Amino acid sequence: MMNRVTNNDLAPALRSSDVEQLATELLERLKYRIGKDPKVAKPHDWLTAAILVARDRITDKWMDSTRRTYATGAKRVYYLSLEFLIGRLMRDAMTNTGIMDPMREALASHGVDIDVIAELEPDAALGNGGLGRLAACFMESMATVDVPAYGYGIRYVHGLFRQQMADGWQVELPETWLAHGNPWEFERRESSYEIGFGGAVETINIGEDKQRFVWKPAERVIATAFDTPAVGWRAKRVNTLRLWAANPIDPILLDAFNAGDHIGALKESNKAESLTRVLYPADATAAGQELRLRQEFFFCSASLQDILRRHLQQYPDFTSLPDAVAIQLNDTHPAISVTELVRLLTDVHGLDFDAAWDITRRTFSYTNHTLLPEALETWPVPLLERLLPRHMQIVYAINAKILLEARKQPGFEDQRIRSISLIEESGERRVRMGNLAFVGSHSINGVSALHTELMKETVFADLHKLYPDRINNKTNGITPRRWLMQCNPGLFNLIREAIGDAFMDDAEQLKALDAFADKKDFQERFAAIKRENKNRLANLVGSRMGVRIDPAAMFDIQIKRIHEYKRQLLNIIEAVALYDQIRSHPELDWAPRVKLFAGKAAPSYHNAKLIIKLANDVARVINNDPSVRGLLKVVFVPNYNVSLAEIMVPAADLSEQISTAGMEASGTGNMKFALNGALTIGTLDGANVEMRDCVGEENIVIFGMTADEVAKVRADGHNPRAIIEQSKELSQALAAISSGVFSPDDRNRFTGLTDGIYNHDWFMVAADFDAYSKAQRDVDAIWADKTSWYSKTIRNTARMGWFSSDRTIRQYAKEIWRA
């Protein structure tokens, strides 16, 4: 059993009256809201009752927060994100409101174990990876630092798929997190808006030189709001996560139904509900692309209509919008908001174009999360013209304004004009959503120092020259409540005992832990907690997968979205090379190691799915080879989500942050691992650079080429074949993989992966392999000296306070939102 947080000191002292009151409230909710007698109530009934008790208490603070915002006229922040990976909410909410311990005792008085029912709460399937988890951390931190905020997104019925393995292959199944309802949310039927698609634009002449445009959509759906409270630390403020569900205007075509077309009668319902069923529908087909664009416009239009309605409740017009409202676009997915706000202000509320554009640009800010061209969304012009004809007109109007402005600047000749244009014309004409978000925002931020500088030099180089004051950096952060207090209560309690409670309100006070890094008794207690967390993960792997792993071995963990630039493939190839070395040199003192992977591959990303299969095939061979003597095991844990991360992160000894330098915007997994006392092995990529500066070069293992070196190698002409031939370990490992050693049923299964490394090696797997392999042997040497190991890992925990999302949000609030 994991040590629990004892948060008696996080709220007023625990009193028997508190427990008795909660126990009474539990019975009331069980009886009147669920309709169950406690004698027959099942664990899921008690879970719902506990959530409803907590929710009701939170609601009081929620309403107080809203009233205070209206009373003070405080500026509101609206965070638009296609993902919010919030995970389970019960522990989070109860910890932040200080009722975790009394609720534990109240449930125990009814014979219910809170730890048992907490495991029944489903993870909200509202996100994929770091982007969505960052949005969730930001929502908690905005409430914690007292910034009035709404998060806006989509209420996905299934969200991202549930991942299972079939003979080592990823299989995508629907996630059914909403099958039994969501007790945290409130439906807001009064907050419903019509969203249009298709149709035509009518031009109405007003006077001699003015025109009014009226969009007449061919299709309409209704967006209905569902609100979930977002509780800050100590419940200082409760903000709102508002998610949109889609409904048809006519739920059933009764004439068609009565005529016998029972399926066709539900056509409009199915079309509307498809908007909110799945996160990131595969876009390999034209229909998939259209559904993605529909989803993005659906939630953006509903959110902006809601924002403008709320603004007019307090202010007479929209001239004050940029002073009262800050809208943050989380990546390019909500970029269509720029044109939608212009449309609403001009076509619906009667402003002229120049005034609407000025208000729009001063209201929006944009966070870029990637330098990968494929992730900077573009949409075919014909698709936009057909689906959103008025918005395509506005894109052209904005583009004309920007390009005419640029032509007046020195140095902006044809090449640069083409670069900053909102329309990509090399090949199929497409609308560049990254450029649209950039020109439509007064602030564009990267998410790590390196990423921000690379933005200026690569994807937005010419836009940066045109608008040199817009790009700024806001390095990502994580909430220490979720990623230390809740997921690692043993370590949290040890830290409190050592340095007091100041770090709970200011994570940078963790630096006081530095003084304990070399103390033997503290190291022993730190190690015991790590061992307990590893036992917990080992039990999960054993029960879920039937694989026995030794908690005494080094737990070497890489958990993140499966993508070639994140280089799970490099990790697997090194495992194969290590496997060969252990068998070839049994006389050497090898460090026992368990390599653990988890993550999902996009359904249409063939190579990513092949990497998962390779990991499982390699695991099957290595784990069943007696000659390895248990010194190496490989495990791919399926269905990675927040709850699984909360078990794996505290159990990690080694954190794999090995992306190709210059390709990871920031990362937040790296921060979570280090905060929980793991040593990082990584490239100088993303926030690894700033982590090295914070924890010290001696407390992190850095390898491989820098971003500048990667760019130079690509420019000069990379010859991976020559590198492979000079590296005995790498050539042998690739030969084993490509020849079918790990895939005897299909010896050519992985030749595509290995040929890619031989022929172009775009992600520098071959180029960095020897450096990575050497760094891993350096890790082995540190592991052998446990005093040195724990000194370094304790210092990682002590020096990670700067990476709190509270710090990040304070920077956003001060420097971008002026909130």
Coordinates of N, CA, C and O in Angstrom, one line a residue, residues 506-657:
D506 N 5.0 27.4 -2.2 CA 6.0 28.0 -3.1 C 7.0 26.8 -3.4 O 7.9 26.5 -2.6
A507 N 6.9 26.2 -4.5 CA 7.7 25.0 -4.9 C 9.1 25.3 -4.9 O 9.9 24.4 -4.7
E508 N 9.6 26.5 -5.1 CA 11.0 26.8 -5.1 C 11.6 26.7 -3.7 O 12.9 26.6 -3.6
Q509 N 10.8 26.6 -2.7 CA 11.4 26.3 -1.4 C 11.9 24.9 -1.2 O 12.5 24.5 -0.2
L510 N 11.6 24.0 -2.2 CA 12.2 22.7 -2.2 C 13.7 22.7 -2.2 O 14.3 21.7 -1.8
K511 N 14.3 23.8 -2.6 CA 15.8 23.9 -2.6 C 16.4 23.7 -1.2 O 17.6 23.3 -1.1
A512 N 15.6 23.8 -0.2 CA 16.1 23.6 1.2 C 16.5 22.1 1.3 O 17.2 21.7 2.2
L513 N 15.9 21.2 0.5 CA 16.2 19.8 0.5 C 17.7 19.5 0.1 O 18.2 18.4 0.5
D514 N 18.3 20.4 -0.5 CA 19.7 20.2 -0.9 C 20.6 19.9 0.2 O 21.5 19.1 0.1
A515 N 20.3 20.4 1.4 CA 21.1 20.2 2.6 C 21.1 18.8 3.0 O 21.9 18.3 3.8
F516 N 20.1 18.0 2.6 CA 19.9 16.6 3.0 C 20.4 15.6 2.0 O 20.4 14.4 2.2
A517 N 20.9 16.1 0.8 CA 21.3 15.2 -0.3 C 22.4 14.2 0.1 O 22.4 13.1 -0.4
D518 N 23.3 14.6 0.9 CA 24.4 13.7 1.3 C 24.3 13.0 2.6 O 25.2 12.4 3.1
K519 N 23.2 13.2 3.3 CA 23.0 12.6 4.6 C 22.5 11.2 4.5 O 21.5 10.9 3.8
K520 N 23.3 10.3 5.1 CA 23.0 8.9 4.9 C 21.6 8.4 5.3 O 21.0 7.7 4.6
D521 N 21.2 8.9 6.5 CA 19.9 8.4 7.0 C 18.8 8.9 6.1 O 17.8 8.2 5.8
F522 N 18.9 10.2 5.5 CA 17.9 10.7 4.6 C 17.9 9.9 3.3 O 16.9 9.6 2.8
Q523 N 19.1 9.6 2.8 CA 19.2 8.8 1.6 C 18.6 7.4 1.8 O 17.9 7.0 0.9
E524 N 18.7 6.8 2.9 CA 18.1 5.5 3.2 C 16.6 5.6 3.2 O 15.9 4.7 2.6
R525 N 16.1 6.6 3.8 CA 14.6 6.8 3.8 C 14.1 7.1 2.4 O 13.0 6.7 2.0
F526 N 14.8 8.0 1.7 CA 14.5 8.3 0.3 C 14.5 7.0 -0.6 O 13.5 6.8 -1.4
A527 N 15.5 6.2 -0.4 CA 15.6 4.9 -1.2 C 14.5 4.0 -0.8 O 13.9 3.3 -1.7
A528 N 14.1 4.0 0.5 CA 13.0 3.1 0.9 C 11.7 3.5 0.2 O 10.9 2.6 -0.2
I529 N 11.4 4.8 0.1 CA 10.2 5.2 -0.5 C 10.2 4.9 -2.0 O 9.2 4.5 -2.6
K530 N 11.4 5.1 -2.6 CA 11.5 4.7 -4.1 C 11.3 3.2 -4.2 O 10.6 2.8 -5.2
R531 N 11.8 2.4 -3.4 CA 11.6 1.0 -3.5 C 10.1 0.6 -3.3 O 9.6 -0.2 -4.0
E532 N 9.4 1.3 -2.4 CA 8.0 1.1 -2.2 C 7.2 1.4 -3.5 O 6.3 0.7 -3.9
N533 N 7.6 2.5 -4.1 CA 6.9 2.9 -5.4 C 7.2 1.9 -6.5 O 6.4 1.6 -7.3
K534 N 8.4 1.4 -6.5 CA 8.8 0.4 -7.5 C 8.1 -0.9 -7.3 O 7.7 -1.6 -8.2
N535 N 7.9 -1.3 -6.0 CA 7.1 -2.5 -5.7 C 5.7 -2.3 -6.3 O 5.1 -3.3 -6.8
R536 N 5.1 -1.1 -6.1 CA 3.8 -0.9 -6.6 C 3.7 -1.1 -8.1 O 2.8 -1.7 -8.6
L537 N 4.7 -0.5 -8.8 CA 4.7 -0.7 -10.3 C 4.9 -2.1 -10.7 O 4.3 -2.6 -11.6
A538 N 5.8 -2.8 -10.0 CA 6.1 -4.2 -10.3 C 4.8 -5.0 -10.1 O 4.6 -5.9 -10.9
N539 N 4.1 -4.7 -9.1 CA 2.8 -5.5 -8.9 C 1.8 -5.2 -10.0 O 1.1 -6.1 -10.4
L540 N 1.8 -3.9 -10.5 CA 0.9 -3.6 -11.6 C 1.3 -4.4 -12.8 O 0.4 -4.9 -13.5
V541 N 2.6 -4.4 -13.1 CA 3.1 -5.0 -14.3 C 2.8 -6.5 -14.2 O 2.4 -7.2 -15.2
G542 N 3.0 -7.1 -13.0 CA 2.8 -8.5 -12.8 C 1.3 -8.9 -13.0 O 1.0 -9.9 -13.7
S543 N 0.4 -8.1 -12.4 CA -1.0 -8.4 -12.5 C -1.6 -8.1 -13.9 O -2.5 -8.9 -14.4
R544 N -1.1 -7.0 -14.5 CA -1.7 -6.6 -15.8 C -1.1 -7.4 -17.0 O -1.8 -7.7 -18.0
M545 N 0.2 -7.8 -16.9 CA 0.9 -8.3 -18.0 C 1.5 -9.7 -17.8 O 2.0 -10.3 -18.7
G546 N 1.5 -10.1 -16.5 CA 2.0 -11.4 -16.2 C 3.6 -11.5 -16.3 O 4.1 -12.5 -16.5
V547 N 4.2 -10.3 -16.2 CA 5.7 -10.2 -16.3 C 6.2 -9.9 -15.0 O 5.8 -8.9 -14.4
R548 N 7.2 -10.7 -14.5 CA 7.8 -10.4 -13.2 C 9.0 -9.5 -13.4 O 9.9 -9.8 -14.2
I549 N 9.0 -8.4 -12.7 CA 10.2 -7.5 -12.7 C 10.7 -7.3 -11.3 O 9.9 -7.3 -10.4
D550 N 12.0 -7.1 -11.2 CA 12.7 -7.1 -9.9 C 12.8 -5.6 -9.5 O 13.5 -4.8 -10.1
P551 N 12.1 -5.2 -8.3 CA 12.2 -3.8 -7.9 C 13.6 -3.4 -7.5 O 13.9 -2.2 -7.4
A552 N 14.5 -4.4 -7.3 CA 15.9 -4.0 -7.0 C 16.7 -3.6 -8.2 O 17.7 -3.0 -8.1
A553 N 16.2 -3.9 -9.4 CA 16.8 -3.4 -10.6 C 16.6 -2.0 -10.9 O 15.6 -1.4 -10.3
M554 N 17.4 -1.4 -11.8 CA 17.1 0.0 -12.2 C 15.9 0.1 -13.1 O 15.8 -0.7 -14.0
F555 N 15.0 0.9 -12.7 CA 13.8 1.1 -13.5 C 14.0 2.3 -14.5 O 14.1 3.4 -14.1
D556 N 14.2 1.9 -15.7 CA 14.6 2.8 -16.8 C 13.4 3.1 -17.6 O 12.9 2.2 -18.3
I557 N 12.7 4.3 -17.6 CA 11.4 4.4 -18.1 C 11.3 5.5 -19.1 O 11.8 6.6 -19.0
Q558 N 10.6 5.2 -20.2 CA 10.3 6.2 -21.3 C 8.8 6.1 -21.5 O 8.3 5.1 -22.1
I559 N 8.1 7.1 -21.1 CA 6.6 7.1 -21.3 C 6.2 8.4 -22.0 O 6.4 9.5 -21.4
K560 N 5.7 8.3 -23.1 CA 5.3 9.5 -23.9 C 4.6 9.0 -25.2 O 4.7 7.8 -25.5
R561 N 4.0 9.9 -25.9 CA 3.5 9.6 -27.2 C 4.5 8.9 -28.1 O 5.7 9.3 -28.1
I562 N 4.1 7.9 -28.8 CA 5.1 7.2 -29.7 C 5.3 8.0 -31.0 O 4.3 8.2 -31.7
H563 N 6.5 8.5 -31.2 CA 6.8 9.3 -32.4 C 8.3 9.1 -32.7 O 9.1 8.9 -31.7
E564 N 8.6 9.1 -33.9 CA 10.0 8.9 -34.3 C 11.0 9.9 -33.7 O 12.1 9.6 -33.4
Y565 N 10.5 11.2 -33.6 CA 11.4 12.2 -33.1 C 11.7 12.0 -31.6 O 12.7 12.4 -31.0
K566 N 10.8 11.3 -30.9 CA 11.0 11.1 -29.4 C 11.9 9.9 -29.2 O 12.4 9.7 -28.1
R567 N 12.2 9.1 -30.2 CA 13.3 8.1 -30.4 C 13.1 7.0 -29.4 O 14.1 6.5 -28.8
Q568 N 11.9 6.5 -29.2 CA 11.8 5.2 -28.6 C 12.6 4.1 -29.3 O 13.1 3.2 -28.7
L569 N 12.8 4.3 -30.6 CA 13.5 3.4 -31.4 C 15.0 3.3 -31.0 O 15.6 2.3 -30.9
L570 N 15.6 4.5 -30.7 CA 17.0 4.5 -30.2 C 17.1 3.7 -28.9 O 18.0 2.9 -28.7
N571 N 16.1 3.9 -28.0 CA 16.1 3.1 -26.7 C 16.0 1.6 -27.0 O 16.7 0.8 -26.3
I572 N 15.2 1.2 -27.9 CA 15.0 -0.2 -28.1 C 16.3 -0.8 -28.8 O 16.7 -1.9 -28.4
I573 N 16.8 -0.1 -29.7 CA 18.1 -0.6 -30.4 C 19.2 -0.7 -29.3 O 19.9 -1.7 -29.3
E574 N 19.3 0.2 -28.4 CA 20.3 0.1 -27.3 C 20.0 -1.1 -26.4 O 20.9 -1.7 -26.0
A575 N 18.7 -1.4 -26.2 CA 18.4 -2.6 -25.4 C 18.9 -3.8 -26.1 O 19.4 -4.8 -25.5
V576 N 18.7 -3.9 -27.5 CA 19.2 -5.0 -28.2 C 20.7 -5.1 -28.1 O 21.3 -6.2 -27.9
A577 N 21.4 -4.0 -28.2 CA 22.9 -4.0 -28.1 C 23.3 -4.4 -26.7 O 24.3 -5.2 -26.6
L578 N 22.6 -4.0 -25.7 CA 22.9 -4.4 -24.4 C 22.7 -5.9 -24.2 O 23.5 -6.6 -23.5
Y579 N 21.6 -6.4 -24.7 CA 21.3 -7.8 -24.7 C 22.5 -8.6 -25.3 O 22.9 -9.6 -24.7
D580 N 23.0 -8.2 -26.4 CA 24.2 -8.9 -27.0 C 25.4 -8.8 -26.1 O 26.1 -9.8 -26.0
Q581 N 25.6 -7.7 -25.5 CA 26.8 -7.5 -24.6 C 26.7 -8.4 -23.4 O 27.7 -9.0 -23.0
I582 N 25.5 -8.4 -22.8 CA 25.3 -9.2 -21.6 C 25.6 -10.7 -21.9 O 26.2 -11.4 -21.1
R583 N 25.1 -11.2 -23.0 CA 25.3 -12.6 -23.4 C 26.8 -12.8 -23.8 O 27.3 -13.9 -23.5
S584 N 27.4 -11.8 -24.4 CA 28.8 -12.0 -24.9 C 29.8 -11.9 -23.7 O 30.9 -12.5 -23.8
H585 N 29.5 -11.2 -22.7 CA 30.4 -10.9 -21.6 C 29.7 -11.2 -20.2 O 29.5 -10.2 -19.5
P586 N 29.4 -12.4 -20.0 CA 28.7 -12.7 -18.7 C 29.6 -12.5 -17.5 O 29.1 -12.4 -16.4
E587 N 30.9 -12.3 -17.7 CA 31.8 -12.1 -16.6 C 31.8 -10.7 -16.0 O 32.2 -10.5 -14.9
L588 N 31.2 -9.8 -16.8 CA 31.2 -8.4 -16.4 C 30.1 -8.1 -15.4 O 29.1 -8.8 -15.3
D589 N 30.3 -7.1 -14.6 CA 29.3 -6.7 -13.5 C 28.2 -5.8 -14.1 O 28.3 -4.6 -13.9
W590 N 27.2 -6.4 -14.7 CA 26.2 -5.6 -15.4 C 25.2 -5.0 -14.3 O 24.8 -5.8 -13.4
A591 N 24.8 -3.8 -14.5 CA 23.7 -3.3 -13.6 C 22.4 -3.9 -14.1 O 22.0 -3.7 -15.2
P592 N 21.6 -4.5 -13.2 CA 20.3 -5.1 -13.5 C 19.4 -3.9 -13.9 O 19.4 -2.9 -13.3
R593 N 18.7 -4.1 -15.0 CA 17.9 -3.0 -15.6 C 16.6 -3.5 -16.1 O 16.5 -4.5 -16.8
V594 N 15.5 -2.7 -15.9 CA 14.2 -3.0 -16.5 C 13.9 -1.7 -17.4 O 13.8 -0.6 -16.9
K595 N 13.8 -2.0 -18.7 CA 13.4 -0.9 -19.6 C 11.9 -0.9 -19.8 O 11.3 -1.9 -20.3
L596 N 11.2 0.1 -19.3 CA 9.8 0.2 -19.4 C 9.3 1.3 -20.3 O 9.8 2.4 -20.3
F597 N 8.4 0.9 -21.2 CA 7.8 1.9 -22.2 C 6.3 1.9 -22.0 O 5.7 1.0 -21.6
A598 N 5.8 3.1 -22.4 CA 4.3 3.2 -22.5 C 4.0 4.4 -23.4 O 4.8 5.4 -23.4
G599 N 2.9 4.4 -24.1 CA 2.6 5.5 -25.0 C 1.7 4.9 -26.1 O 1.7 3.7 -26.4
K600 N 1.0 5.8 -26.7 CA 0.1 5.5 -27.8 C 0.6 6.0 -29.1 O 1.2 7.1 -29.2
A601 N 0.4 5.3 -30.2 CA 0.7 5.7 -31.5 C -0.6 6.2 -32.3 O -1.6 5.5 -32.1
A602 N -0.5 7.2 -33.0 CA -1.6 7.7 -33.8 C -2.1 6.5 -34.7 O -1.2 5.8 -35.3
P603 N -3.4 6.3 -34.8 CA -3.8 5.1 -35.6 C -3.3 5.0 -37.0 O -3.1 3.9 -37.5
S604 N -3.0 6.2 -37.7 CA -2.5 6.1 -39.1 C -1.0 6.3 -39.2 O -0.5 6.4 -40.3
Y605 N -0.3 6.2 -38.0 CA 1.1 6.4 -38.0 C 1.8 5.1 -38.1 O 2.1 4.5 -37.0
H606 N 2.1 4.6 -39.3 CA 2.6 3.2 -39.4 C 3.9 2.9 -38.7 O 4.0 1.9 -37.9
N607 N 4.8 3.8 -38.8 CA 6.1 3.6 -38.2 C 6.0 3.6 -36.7 O 6.7 2.8 -36.0
A608 N 5.2 4.4 -36.1 CA 5.1 4.5 -34.7 C 4.4 3.2 -34.2 O 4.9 2.6 -33.1
K609 N 3.5 2.6 -34.9 CA 2.9 1.4 -34.5 C 3.9 0.2 -34.6 O 3.9 -0.7 -33.9
L610 N 4.7 0.3 -35.6 CA 5.8 -0.7 -35.8 C 6.8 -0.6 -34.7 O 7.3 -1.7 -34.3
I611 N 7.1 0.5 -34.2 CA 8.0 0.7 -33.0 C 7.4 0.0 -31.8 O 8.1 -0.7 -31.0
I612 N 6.1 0.1 -31.6 CA 5.5 -0.6 -30.5 C 5.6 -2.1 -30.7 O 5.9 -2.8 -29.7
K613 N 5.4 -2.6 -31.9 CA 5.5 -4.0 -32.1 C 6.9 -4.5 -31.9 O 7.2 -5.5 -31.3
L614 N 7.9 -3.7 -32.3 CA 9.3 -4.0 -32.1 C 9.6 -4.1 -30.6 O 10.3 -5.0 -30.2
A615 N 9.1 -3.1 -29.8 CA 9.4 -3.2 -28.4 C 8.8 -4.5 -27.8 O 9.5 -5.1 -27.0
N616 N 7.6 -4.8 -28.2 CA 7.0 -6.1 -27.7 C 7.7 -7.3 -28.2 O 7.9 -8.3 -27.4
D617 N 8.2 -7.3 -29.4 CA 8.9 -8.5 -29.9 C 10.3 -8.6 -29.3 O 10.7 -9.7 -28.9
V618 N 11.0 -7.5 -29.1 CA 12.3 -7.6 -28.4 C 12.0 -8.0 -26.9 O 12.8 -8.8 -26.4
A619 N 11.0 -7.5 -26.3 CA 10.7 -7.9 -24.9 C 10.5 -9.4 -24.8 O 11.0 -10.1 -23.9
R620 N 9.7 -10.0 -25.8 CA 9.4 -11.4 -25.7 C 10.7 -12.2 -25.8 O 10.8 -13.2 -25.0
V621 N 11.6 -11.9 -26.6 CA 12.9 -12.6 -26.7 C 13.8 -12.5 -25.5 O 14.2 -13.4 -24.9
I622 N 14.0 -11.2 -25.1 CA 14.9 -11.0 -24.0 C 14.4 -11.5 -22.7 O 15.1 -12.1 -21.9
N623 N 13.1 -11.3 -22.4 CA 12.6 -11.7 -21.2 C 12.5 -13.2 -21.0 O 12.4 -13.7 -19.8
N624 N 12.6 -13.9 -22.1 CA 12.5 -15.4 -22.0 C 13.8 -16.1 -22.3 O 13.9 -17.3 -22.4
D625 N 14.9 -15.3 -22.3 CA 16.2 -15.9 -22.6 C 17.0 -16.1 -21.2 O 17.4 -15.1 -20.6
P626 N 17.2 -17.4 -20.8 CA 17.8 -17.6 -19.5 C 19.2 -17.1 -19.5 O 19.8 -16.9 -18.4
S627 N 19.9 -17.0 -20.6 CA 21.3 -16.6 -20.6 C 21.5 -15.1 -20.1 O 22.6 -14.7 -19.7
V628 N 20.4 -14.4 -20.1 CA 20.4 -13.0 -19.6 C 20.4 -12.9 -18.1 O 20.8 -11.9 -17.5
R629 N 20.0 -14.0 -17.5 CA 20.0 -14.2 -16.0 C 19.2 -13.0 -15.3 O 19.6 -12.6 -14.2
G630 N 18.2 -12.5 -16.0 CA 17.3 -11.5 -15.3 C 18.0 -10.1 -15.3 O 17.4 -9.2 -14.6
L631 N 19.2 -10.0 -15.9 CA 19.9 -8.7 -15.8 C 19.2 -7.6 -16.7 O 19.5 -6.4 -16.5
L632 N 18.4 -8.0 -17.6 CA 17.7 -7.1 -18.5 C 16.3 -7.6 -18.8 O 16.2 -8.7 -19.2
K633 N 15.4 -6.7 -18.6 CA 14.0 -7.0 -19.1 C 13.4 -5.7 -19.8 O 13.8 -4.6 -19.5
V634 N 12.5 -6.0 -20.7 CA 11.9 -5.0 -21.5 C 10.4 -5.2 -21.4 O 9.9 -6.3 -21.5
V635 N 9.7 -4.1 -21.0 CA 8.2 -4.2 -20.8 C 7.6 -3.0 -21.5 O 8.0 -1.8 -21.3
F636 N 6.5 -3.2 -22.3 CA 5.7 -2.2 -22.9 C 4.3 -2.3 -22.2 O 3.6 -3.3 -22.3
V637 N 4.0 -1.2 -21.4 CA 2.8 -1.2 -20.6 C 1.7 -0.6 -21.4 O 1.8 0.6 -21.8
P638 N 0.6 -1.3 -21.7 CA -0.4 -0.7 -22.6 C -1.3 0.3 -21.9 O -1.4 0.4 -20.7
N639 N -2.0 1.1 -22.8 CA -3.0 2.1 -22.4 C -2.5 3.1 -21.4 O -3.0 3.3 -20.3
Y640 N -1.5 3.8 -21.9 CA -0.9 4.9 -21.1 C -1.9 6.0 -20.9 O -2.5 6.5 -21.8
N641 N -2.1 6.5 -19.7 CA -2.9 7.6 -19.3 C -2.4 8.2 -18.1 O -1.3 7.9 -17.5
V642 N -3.1 9.2 -17.5 CA -2.6 10.0 -16.4 C -2.5 9.0 -15.2 O -1.5 9.1 -14.4
S643 N -3.4 8.2 -15.0 CA -3.4 7.3 -13.8 C -2.2 6.3 -13.8 O -1.6 6.0 -12.8
L644 N -1.9 5.8 -15.0 CA -0.7 5.0 -15.2 C 0.6 5.8 -14.9 O 1.5 5.3 -14.3
A645 N 0.6 7.0 -15.4 CA 1.8 7.9 -15.2 C 2.0 8.1 -13.7 O 3.1 8.2 -13.2
E646 N 0.9 8.3 -13.0 CA 1.0 8.5 -11.5 C 1.6 7.4 -10.8 O 2.1 7.5 -9.7
I647 N 1.6 6.2 -11.4 CA 2.3 5.0 -10.8 C 3.7 4.9 -11.3 O 4.7 4.6 -10.6
M648 N 3.9 5.2 -12.6 CA 5.2 4.9 -13.2 C 6.2 6.0 -12.9 O 7.4 5.8 -12.6
V649 N 5.8 7.3 -12.8 CA 6.7 8.4 -12.6 C 7.4 8.3 -11.2 O 8.6 8.4 -11.1
P650 N 6.7 8.0 -10.1 CA 7.4 7.9 -8.8 C 8.3 6.7 -8.7 O 9.2 6.7 -7.9
A651 N 8.1 5.7 -9.6 CA 8.9 4.5 -9.6 C 10.1 4.5 -10.4 O 11.0 3.6 -10.3
A652 N 10.3 5.6 -11.2 CA 11.4 5.6 -12.1 C 12.7 5.9 -11.4 O 12.8 6.8 -10.6
D653 N 13.8 5.2 -11.8 CA 15.1 5.5 -11.4 C 15.8 6.4 -12.4 O 16.5 7.3 -12.1
L654 N 15.5 6.0 -13.7 CA 16.1 6.7 -14.8 C 15.0 7.2 -15.8 O 14.1 6.5 -16.2
S655 N 15.1 8.5 -16.1 CA 14.1 9.1 -17.0 C 14.7 9.3 -18.4 O 15.7 10.0 -18.5
E656 N 14.0 8.8 -19.4 CA 14.5 8.9 -20.8 C 13.9 10.1 -21.5 O 12.7 10.1 -21.8
Q657 N 14.7 11.1 -21.8 CA 14.3 12.3 -22.5 C 15.2 12.5 -23.7 O 16.0 13.4 -23.7

